Amino acid sequence: MSDSVSEPPYDRVWNFSAGPSTLPVTVLEEVQRDLLNYKGHGMSVLEMSHRSKIYGQIISEAEATLRHVLSVPDNYSIIFLQGGGTGEFAATYLNLFASTAVREKQRKLGRQLSCDYLVTGSWSKGGLKEVQRLGGKPNVVLNGVVSAESGDVVYNSLPPVSEWKLGKPEETAFVYYCENETIHGVETPSDLVVDAVDPSVPIICDMSSNMLSRPVDIKRFGAIVAGAQKNMGPAGVTIAIVRKDLLERDDDPEAIRNLPSVLDWLYFERAGSMPHTPPTFSIYVCGLVFKWVEKQGIEALHELREARSNLVYGEIDAHPEFFRGGVDTRYRSAMNIVFNLPTPELEAKFIAEAAEHNMVQLKGHRSLGGIRISLYNAVPLDGAKKFVAFMKQFYTQNHQ
C-alpha cells in the first residue's frame, strides 16, 4: 500500500470513529498548552467556576463565533444544553407544545396537533418513539422504503416527495427529521425537506452529525439541535439554535407542567445557558473548534467533505460486487459511509488489517455490522486517501 500520504502527528492513529470523533490537532495542542494554566489565570478551565468573569468570556465567545460561522440571524437564540440528541427527542416535542404559537394553533383547531416525523434511519426512529412515549400524536410522513427483494422496510433511500404523507399545515405543530443518519449512512438534503413543507410549520432538524460541514440557511428552520461529539467538540454538550418566537410562552402554568427544567430551552436561554453548572470544558473546546472552523471557512470545509467522500465512494463504485454499498446514490452520506464485504469473515479481516495500517474505529454499528468510515471535519483529505489506498490493496488481495 502506498505511504505517500502524511501520517497523523504525535504517533496518532487515523481515527474514523462515528462519535466521539477526531478533533483538529491544532485545537488539541491549544488545549494541552492551556490545560494547567489557562491564559495565565493560574488554573485550568476544568477547575474554573462557571460564574467567573473568565469563563463568562469563554462561553460568550463560543456563542458569538458559532453565530458568525453559521450566519445565525439575530432572531435565533443559541443555547448550550446537555442530554445529547436523545434528550432533544423529548425537548423538541415538550418545548414546541409549551410555546404560545403551538398552543394557540391547537386551541384554534380544537384538538391535539400532530407532529410530522420523517423516519430515515435509527435516530429519527428514536425521535418518533420518544414522542409516542410522551403522549404525542405523531404522523409518519415517511418510513424508509420497502425493499423490492424482501418486502421489508429498509433505510437506504427516501421515497419521492410525491409519496410523502405530510399533515395539513393547520393540524401540524412541527416537522422533525434527522438530516444525517450515522448508522445507515443516509443524508437527507435539507432543501428536499424545507421545500416540501408549508412555511407556516416550523421544521426541527437534528444536525448532530453534519453540523458545520457545509453552509446552512438557518432561517428556513424553526430549530436545529445537535450533539457536539461529531463535528463540534467533545461529548457532553448539545447545542440548540431556536427561533425566538418558538420560545414565547403565555402565563398558563399548564404550558410547562410536563416540561422538566433540564429540557426547557427557555429556562436555559434566559440564564445564558447556565442556570446551573454547564459542561464547562466541553463548551470551551467547542469554542476552539468554532474558531478553527472560522479560520478554515465553512465553504472550504464543504469542499473538503465532498472530496473525502467522493474518494471513498469512487472506490466502492469501482467494485460494487466486493464493496457493497447499498445506499441510494442520491442520499449517500458524506459523513458516514457504510458498506459490506462478501462475507463477515472478510469484514473482520478488513478491520483487523486496517488497524495494522494505523486506521481504527471502522466496525459498522452493532445493529447492521459491516464497515463504517466516518469522515468528519477534522479528518484531512490524506485520511481518506490512506483509506482508499488500503481498500485497493485489500481488493487486490481478496477478491475472487
Short mmCIF file of C-alpha atoms in Angstrom, two decimals:
data_model
loop_
_atom_site.label_atom_id
_atom_site.label_comp_id
_atom_site.label_asym_id
_atom_site.label_seq_id
_atom_site.Cartn_x
_atom_site.Cartn_y
_atom_site.Cartn_z
CA MET A 1 0.00 0.00 0.00
CA SER A 2 1.29 3.48 -0.87
CA ASP A 3 2.61 5.51 2.03
CA SER A 4 2.66 8.79 0.09
CA VAL A 5 0.13 10.46 2.38
CA SER A 6 1.17 12.33 5.50
CA GLU A 7 0.60 10.38 8.70
CA PRO A 8 -1.03 11.98 11.77
CA PRO A 9 1.40 13.72 14.15
CA TYR A 10 2.32 12.55 17.66
CA ASP A 11 2.04 8.86 16.70
CA ARG A 12 -1.73 9.26 16.44
CA VAL A 13 -3.95 6.88 14.50
CA TRP A 14 -6.38 7.61 11.72
CA ASN A 15 -9.48 7.73 13.88
CA PHE A 16 -12.63 7.10 11.82
CA SER A 17 -14.96 6.84 14.82
CA ALA A 18 -18.63 7.73 14.37
CA GLY A 19 -18.51 9.64 17.64
CA PRO A 20 -16.99 10.79 19.84
CA SER A 21 -14.74 11.57 16.93
CA THR A 22 -11.40 13.02 15.99
CA LEU A 23 -10.70 16.67 16.81
CA PRO A 24 -8.43 19.12 14.96
CA VAL A 25 -4.85 18.62 16.14
CA THR A 26 -4.32 22.36 16.49
CA VAL A 27 -7.28 22.51 18.88
CA LEU A 28 -5.86 19.66 20.95
CA GLU A 29 -2.49 21.41 21.01
CA GLU A 30 -4.06 24.60 22.36
CA VAL A 31 -5.99 22.64 24.97
CA GLN A 32 -2.75 20.95 26.01
CA ARG A 33 -0.85 24.24 26.25
CA ASP A 34 -3.51 25.82 28.45
CA LEU A 35 -4.58 22.76 30.43
CA LEU A 36 -2.69 23.55 33.63
CA ASN A 37 -2.85 27.33 33.49
CA TYR A 38 -5.43 28.86 31.17
CA LYS A 39 -4.04 32.05 29.60
CA GLY A 40 -2.07 32.92 32.72
CA HIS A 41 -5.07 32.83 35.07
CA GLY A 42 -3.44 30.23 37.30
CA MET A 43 -5.98 27.43 36.84
CA SER A 44 -7.35 25.01 34.28
CA VAL A 45 -10.72 25.53 32.62
CA LEU A 46 -11.53 22.19 34.26
CA GLU A 47 -11.24 23.91 37.66
CA MET A 48 -12.82 27.23 36.78
CA SER A 49 -16.11 28.49 38.19
CA HIS A 50 -18.74 28.91 35.52
CA ARG A 51 -19.73 32.15 37.30
CA SER A 52 -16.28 33.65 36.88
CA LYS A 53 -15.63 36.52 34.51
CA ILE A 54 -13.06 34.42 32.68
CA TYR A 55 -15.49 31.62 31.93
CA GLY A 56 -18.20 34.11 31.02
CA GLN A 57 -15.89 35.33 28.27
CA ILE A 58 -15.24 31.75 27.11
CA ILE A 59 -18.90 30.83 26.67
CA SER A 60 -19.85 34.21 25.19
CA GLU A 61 -17.06 33.96 22.64
CA ALA A 62 -18.05 30.40 21.75
CA GLU A 63 -21.62 31.50 21.09
CA ALA A 64 -20.52 34.55 19.07
CA THR A 65 -18.14 32.51 16.92
CA LEU A 66 -20.78 29.88 16.15
CA ARG A 67 -23.25 32.62 15.27
CA HIS A 68 -20.71 34.09 12.88
CA VAL A 69 -19.62 30.90 11.10
CA LEU A 70 -23.22 29.75 10.55
CA SER A 71 -24.59 33.26 9.90
CA VAL A 72 -27.25 32.71 12.58
CA PRO A 73 -29.83 35.54 12.38
CA ASP A 74 -30.49 37.78 15.37
CA ASN A 75 -33.99 36.33 15.83
CA TYR A 76 -32.50 32.96 16.78
CA SER A 77 -31.07 32.00 20.17
CA ILE A 78 -28.05 29.73 20.55
CA ILE A 79 -28.34 27.57 23.65
CA PHE A 80 -25.79 25.20 25.18
CA LEU A 81 -27.53 22.22 26.75
CA GLN A 82 -26.90 18.68 27.98
CA GLY A 83 -28.56 15.36 27.19
CA GLY A 84 -27.39 14.78 23.62
CA GLY A 85 -29.60 14.24 20.62
CA THR A 86 -31.61 11.73 22.63
CA GLY A 87 -32.51 14.40 25.16
CA GLU A 88 -33.61 16.64 22.33
CA PHE A 89 -36.06 13.97 21.11
CA ALA A 90 -38.14 14.84 24.16
CA ALA A 91 -37.13 18.50 24.37
CA THR A 92 -38.33 19.21 20.85
CA TYR A 93 -41.82 17.94 21.50
CA LEU A 94 -42.17 19.39 25.01
CA ASN A 95 -40.83 22.85 24.15
CA LEU A 96 -42.86 23.24 20.98
CA PHE A 97 -46.06 22.28 22.76
CA ALA A 98 -45.25 24.76 25.52
CA SER A 99 -44.86 27.61 23.02
CA THR A 100 -47.56 30.22 22.58
CA ALA A 101 -47.60 29.70 18.81
CA VAL A 102 -48.35 25.98 19.02
CA ARG A 103 -50.79 26.31 21.91
CA GLU A 104 -52.79 28.97 20.10
CA LYS A 105 -52.82 26.91 16.93
CA GLN A 106 -54.05 23.92 18.92
CA ARG A 107 -56.80 25.95 20.62
CA LYS A 108 -57.96 27.16 17.23
CA LEU A 109 -58.08 23.60 15.89
CA GLY A 110 -59.93 22.34 18.96
CA ARG A 111 -57.90 19.14 19.30
CA GLN A 112 -54.36 17.92 19.66
CA LEU A 113 -51.98 18.90 16.90
CA SER A 114 -49.97 16.20 15.19
CA CYS A 115 -46.21 16.13 14.75
CA ASP A 116 -44.76 15.13 11.40
CA TYR A 117 -41.80 12.71 11.50
CA LEU A 118 -39.60 11.72 8.60
CA VAL A 119 -38.10 8.37 9.59
CA THR A 120 -34.93 7.82 7.57
CA GLY A 121 -32.96 5.64 9.99
CA SER A 122 -32.30 4.71 13.60
CA TRP A 123 -32.04 8.20 15.05
CA SER A 124 -35.20 9.62 13.54
CA LYS A 125 -36.93 6.39 14.57
CA GLY A 126 -35.75 7.14 18.12
CA GLY A 127 -37.30 10.60 17.93
CA LEU A 128 -40.58 9.09 16.80
CA LYS A 129 -40.61 6.56 19.65
CA GLU A 130 -39.95 9.29 22.20
CA VAL A 131 -42.84 11.47 21.10
CA GLN A 132 -45.10 8.40 21.17
CA ARG A 133 -43.92 7.65 24.72
CA LEU A 134 -44.71 11.21 25.80
CA GLY A 135 -48.27 11.06 24.52
CA GLY A 136 -47.77 12.98 21.31
CA LYS A 137 -49.70 12.39 18.12
CA PRO A 138 -47.06 11.66 15.51
CA ASN A 139 -47.78 11.48 11.82
CA VAL A 140 -45.22 9.34 9.99
CA VAL A 141 -44.50 11.24 6.78
CA LEU A 142 -42.22 8.51 5.51
CA ASN A 143 -40.61 5.41 6.98
CA GLY A 144 -37.66 4.39 4.86
CA VAL A 145 -38.51 2.46 1.72
CA VAL A 146 -39.81 -1.05 1.07
CA SER A 147 -37.16 -3.41 -0.26
CA ALA A 148 -38.08 -4.88 -3.64
CA GLU A 149 -36.22 -8.06 -2.67
CA SER A 150 -37.52 -8.79 0.84
CA GLY A 151 -40.59 -6.60 1.17
CA ASP A 152 -39.17 -5.27 4.44
CA VAL A 153 -38.72 -1.62 5.38
CA VAL A 154 -35.10 -0.59 4.85
CA TYR A 155 -33.27 2.66 5.46
CA ASN A 156 -31.13 3.13 2.40
CA SER A 157 -33.21 5.63 0.42
CA LEU A 158 -36.16 8.01 0.57
CA PRO A 159 -39.45 7.73 -1.31
CA PRO A 160 -40.22 10.53 -3.79
CA VAL A 161 -41.71 13.67 -2.26
CA SER A 162 -44.95 12.96 -4.08
CA GLU A 163 -45.41 9.95 -1.79
CA TRP A 164 -44.71 11.79 1.46
CA LYS A 165 -47.68 11.99 3.82
CA LEU A 166 -47.25 15.44 5.27
CA GLY A 167 -50.02 16.55 7.60
CA LYS A 168 -52.25 19.51 6.89
CA PRO A 169 -50.42 22.69 7.97
CA GLU A 170 -53.28 23.83 10.20
CA GLU A 171 -53.17 20.48 12.03
CA THR A 172 -49.39 20.17 12.41
CA ALA A 173 -47.25 21.51 15.26
CA PHE A 174 -43.88 20.86 13.64
CA VAL A 175 -41.95 18.67 11.22
CA TYR A 176 -38.98 16.70 12.57
CA TYR A 177 -36.18 14.98 10.69
CA CYS A 178 -32.61 13.87 11.28
CA GLU A 179 -30.51 15.18 8.43
CA ASN A 180 -27.70 12.63 8.61
CA GLU A 181 -28.27 9.08 9.86
CA THR A 182 -24.90 7.92 11.15
CA ILE A 183 -25.85 4.25 11.41
CA HIS A 184 -27.43 3.75 7.99
CA GLY A 185 -25.27 6.23 6.08
CA VAL A 186 -28.21 8.22 4.71
CA GLU A 187 -28.09 12.01 4.41
CA THR A 188 -31.27 13.91 3.54
CA PRO A 189 -30.71 17.14 1.58
CA SER A 190 -32.17 19.98 3.62
CA ASP A 191 -33.70 21.66 0.58
CA LEU A 192 -35.68 18.50 -0.16
CA VAL A 193 -37.44 18.84 3.19
CA VAL A 194 -37.80 22.59 3.56
CA ASP A 195 -39.11 22.99 0.01
CA ALA A 196 -41.78 20.35 0.67
CA VAL A 197 -43.04 21.74 3.98
CA ASP A 198 -45.53 24.58 4.27
CA PRO A 199 -43.58 27.61 5.58
CA SER A 200 -46.12 28.10 8.38
CA VAL A 201 -44.97 24.84 10.00
CA PRO A 202 -41.63 25.00 11.89
CA ILE A 203 -39.05 22.43 10.86
CA ILE A 204 -36.96 20.92 13.63
CA CYS A 205 -33.77 19.29 12.40
CA ASP A 206 -31.26 17.10 14.21
CA MET A 207 -27.91 18.02 12.65
CA SER A 208 -25.73 16.23 15.20
CA SER A 209 -23.50 14.56 12.65
CA ASN A 210 -23.21 17.06 9.79
CA MET A 211 -23.27 20.41 11.60
CA LEU A 212 -20.52 22.78 10.42
CA SER A 213 -19.69 20.57 7.43
CA ARG A 214 -21.47 22.90 4.98
CA PRO A 215 -23.38 26.19 4.94
CA VAL A 216 -26.93 26.08 6.33
CA ASP A 217 -29.75 28.52 5.67
CA ILE A 218 -30.74 28.81 9.34
CA LYS A 219 -33.79 30.98 8.71
CA ARG A 220 -35.59 28.13 6.97
CA PHE A 221 -35.72 26.16 10.24
CA GLY A 222 -37.68 26.57 13.43
CA ALA A 223 -34.90 24.93 15.44
CA ILE A 224 -31.72 22.98 14.86
CA VAL A 225 -30.40 20.65 17.56
CA ALA A 226 -27.07 18.86 17.60
CA GLY A 227 -24.87 16.85 19.90
CA ALA A 228 -21.33 18.23 19.74
CA GLN A 229 -19.39 14.97 19.61
CA LYS A 230 -19.22 14.56 15.84
CA ASN A 231 -18.10 17.82 14.23
CA MET A 232 -18.11 20.40 17.00
CA GLY A 233 -16.21 19.12 20.01
CA PRO A 234 -16.14 16.53 22.78
CA ALA A 235 -19.14 14.70 24.16
CA GLY A 236 -21.17 16.33 26.90
CA VAL A 237 -22.72 19.39 25.30
CA THR A 238 -25.71 19.75 22.99
CA ILE A 239 -26.48 22.87 21.00
CA ALA A 240 -29.90 24.18 20.08
CA ILE A 241 -30.42 27.06 17.65
CA VAL A 242 -34.03 28.13 18.18
CA ARG A 243 -36.14 30.80 16.50
CA LYS A 244 -37.14 33.16 19.26
CA ASP A 245 -40.86 33.18 18.55
CA LEU A 246 -40.88 29.47 19.42
CA LEU A 247 -39.58 30.39 22.88
CA GLU A 248 -42.51 32.69 23.62
CA ARG A 249 -44.99 31.44 26.22
CA ASP A 250 -48.10 32.61 27.98
CA ASP A 251 -48.58 32.62 31.77
CA ASP A 252 -50.63 29.43 31.94
CA PRO A 253 -48.77 27.02 34.27
CA GLU A 254 -50.22 24.11 32.27
CA ALA A 255 -47.91 25.07 29.40
CA ILE A 256 -44.83 23.76 31.21
CA ARG A 257 -46.34 21.30 33.67
CA ASN A 258 -44.76 18.32 31.89
CA LEU A 259 -41.57 20.10 30.81
CA PRO A 260 -38.60 19.37 33.11
CA SER A 261 -36.29 22.33 33.64
CA VAL A 262 -33.32 20.35 32.35
CA LEU A 263 -35.03 20.11 28.92
CA ASP A 264 -36.52 23.61 28.92
CA TRP A 265 -34.97 25.73 26.17
CA LEU A 266 -36.36 28.98 27.57
CA TYR A 267 -35.09 28.22 31.08
CA PHE A 268 -31.57 27.83 29.66
CA GLU A 269 -31.86 30.74 27.24
CA ARG A 270 -32.86 33.19 29.97
CA ALA A 271 -29.88 32.10 32.07
CA GLY A 272 -27.34 32.42 29.28
CA SER A 273 -27.11 28.60 29.02
CA MET A 274 -26.01 28.50 32.67
CA PRO A 275 -28.98 28.05 35.04
CA HIS A 276 -26.70 25.54 36.73
CA THR A 277 -23.14 24.34 36.10
CA PRO A 278 -22.83 23.64 32.38
CA PRO A 279 -20.37 21.19 30.79
CA THR A 280 -17.72 23.88 31.04
CA PHE A 281 -14.77 22.10 29.49
CA SER A 282 -16.77 20.68 26.58
CA ILE A 283 -18.13 24.14 25.75
CA TYR A 284 -14.60 25.58 25.96
CA VAL A 285 -13.28 23.00 23.47
CA CYS A 286 -16.29 23.60 21.21
CA GLY A 287 -15.40 27.27 21.19
CA LEU A 288 -11.90 26.41 19.98
CA VAL A 289 -13.35 24.17 17.25
CA PHE A 290 -15.67 27.01 16.18
CA LYS A 291 -12.62 29.26 15.81
CA TRP A 292 -10.89 26.52 13.79
CA VAL A 293 -13.95 26.30 11.50
CA GLU A 294 -13.96 30.09 11.18
CA LYS A 295 -10.31 30.01 10.11
CA GLN A 296 -10.84 27.15 7.64
CA GLY A 297 -14.00 28.68 6.21
CA ILE A 298 -17.32 26.86 6.00
CA GLU A 299 -17.21 26.76 2.19
CA ALA A 300 -13.75 25.19 2.25
CA LEU A 301 -14.96 22.56 4.72
CA HIS A 302 -17.88 21.83 2.39
CA GLU A 303 -15.47 21.27 -0.48
CA LEU A 304 -13.33 19.05 1.75
CA ARG A 305 -16.28 16.92 2.83
CA GLU A 306 -17.24 16.31 -0.79
CA ALA A 307 -13.66 15.50 -1.81
CA ARG A 308 -13.19 12.98 1.03
CA SER A 309 -16.46 11.15 0.48
CA ASN A 310 -16.09 11.13 -3.31
CA LEU A 311 -12.76 9.34 -2.98
CA VAL A 312 -14.28 6.54 -0.89
CA TYR A 313 -17.48 6.24 -2.91
CA GLY A 314 -15.42 6.16 -6.08
CA GLU A 315 -13.68 3.00 -4.88
CA ILE A 316 -16.97 1.45 -3.75
CA ASP A 317 -18.50 2.16 -7.15
CA ALA A 318 -15.45 0.73 -8.93
CA HIS A 319 -16.01 -2.70 -7.33
CA PRO A 320 -19.68 -2.92 -6.29
CA GLU A 321 -19.65 -6.71 -6.20
CA PHE A 322 -16.98 -6.56 -3.45
CA PHE A 323 -17.60 -3.24 -1.66
CA ARG A 324 -21.37 -3.48 -1.30
CA GLY A 325 -22.67 -0.01 -0.54
CA GLY A 326 -26.40 -0.34 -0.92
CA VAL A 327 -27.38 3.27 -0.14
CA ASP A 328 -29.20 5.15 -2.90
CA THR A 329 -26.56 7.36 -4.54
CA ARG A 330 -28.85 10.39 -4.19
CA TYR A 331 -28.82 10.11 -0.41
CA ARG A 332 -25.38 8.75 0.40
CA SER A 333 -23.92 10.40 3.47
CA ALA A 334 -20.76 12.44 3.11
CA MET A 335 -20.12 11.95 6.83
CA ASN A 336 -20.69 8.24 7.45
CA ILE A 337 -20.02 5.76 4.66
CA VAL A 338 -21.30 2.23 5.21
CA PHE A 339 -20.71 -0.89 3.18
CA ASN A 340 -20.43 -4.65 3.46
CA LEU A 341 -17.97 -7.16 2.07
CA PRO A 342 -18.96 -10.55 0.60
CA THR A 343 -18.63 -12.36 3.95
CA PRO A 344 -18.47 -11.48 7.67
CA GLU A 345 -15.06 -13.15 7.76
CA LEU A 346 -13.74 -10.74 5.14
CA GLU A 347 -15.17 -7.82 7.09
CA ALA A 348 -13.35 -8.92 10.25
CA LYS A 349 -10.15 -9.32 8.25
CA PHE A 350 -10.59 -5.87 6.71
CA ILE A 351 -10.98 -4.24 10.12
CA ALA A 352 -8.01 -6.12 11.60
CA GLU A 353 -5.68 -5.35 8.72
CA ALA A 354 -6.77 -1.69 8.62
CA ALA A 355 -5.75 -1.41 12.27
CA GLU A 356 -2.30 -2.73 11.32
CA HIS A 357 -2.12 0.24 8.93
CA ASN A 358 -2.99 2.72 11.69
CA MET A 359 -6.71 3.03 10.82
CA VAL A 360 -9.22 2.32 13.58
CA GLN A 361 -12.92 2.52 14.51
CA LEU A 362 -14.13 1.02 11.24
CA LYS A 363 -16.56 -1.57 12.53
CA GLY A 364 -20.15 -0.94 11.48
CA HIS A 365 -22.83 -0.28 14.05
CA ARG A 366 -23.78 -3.37 16.03
CA SER A 367 -27.30 -3.31 14.55
CA LEU A 368 -26.02 -3.56 10.95
CA GLY A 369 -22.49 -4.91 11.01
CA GLY A 370 -20.24 -4.34 8.03
CA ILE A 371 -17.83 -1.43 7.69
CA ARG A 372 -18.38 2.22 8.53
CA ILE A 373 -15.91 5.04 7.97
CA SER A 374 -16.81 8.41 9.45
CA LEU A 375 -15.30 11.43 7.72
CA TYR A 376 -15.97 14.39 9.97
CA ASN A 377 -14.48 17.86 9.61
CA ALA A 378 -11.22 17.14 11.41
CA VAL A 379 -10.33 14.21 9.12
CA PRO A 380 -7.95 15.63 6.49
CA LEU A 381 -8.07 14.55 2.86
CA ASP A 382 -5.00 12.40 3.48
CA GLY A 383 -7.11 10.25 5.82
CA ALA A 384 -9.50 9.40 3.01
CA LYS A 385 -6.59 8.81 0.61
CA LYS A 386 -4.99 6.41 3.09
CA PHE A 387 -8.23 4.51 3.49
CA VAL A 388 -8.83 4.25 -0.26
CA ALA A 389 -5.30 3.01 -0.82
CA PHE A 390 -6.00 0.28 1.73
CA MET A 391 -9.30 -0.57 0.02
CA LYS A 392 -7.47 -1.01 -3.28
CA GLN A 393 -4.85 -3.27 -1.71
CA PHE A 394 -7.44 -5.33 0.15
CA TYR A 395 -9.49 -5.78 -3.01
CA THR A 396 -6.47 -6.94 -4.98
CA GLN A 397 -5.53 -9.48 -2.35
CA ASN A 398 -9.01 -10.82 -1.52
CA HIS A 399 -11.40 -10.62 -4.46
CA GLN A 400 -12.16 -13.75 -6.44
#
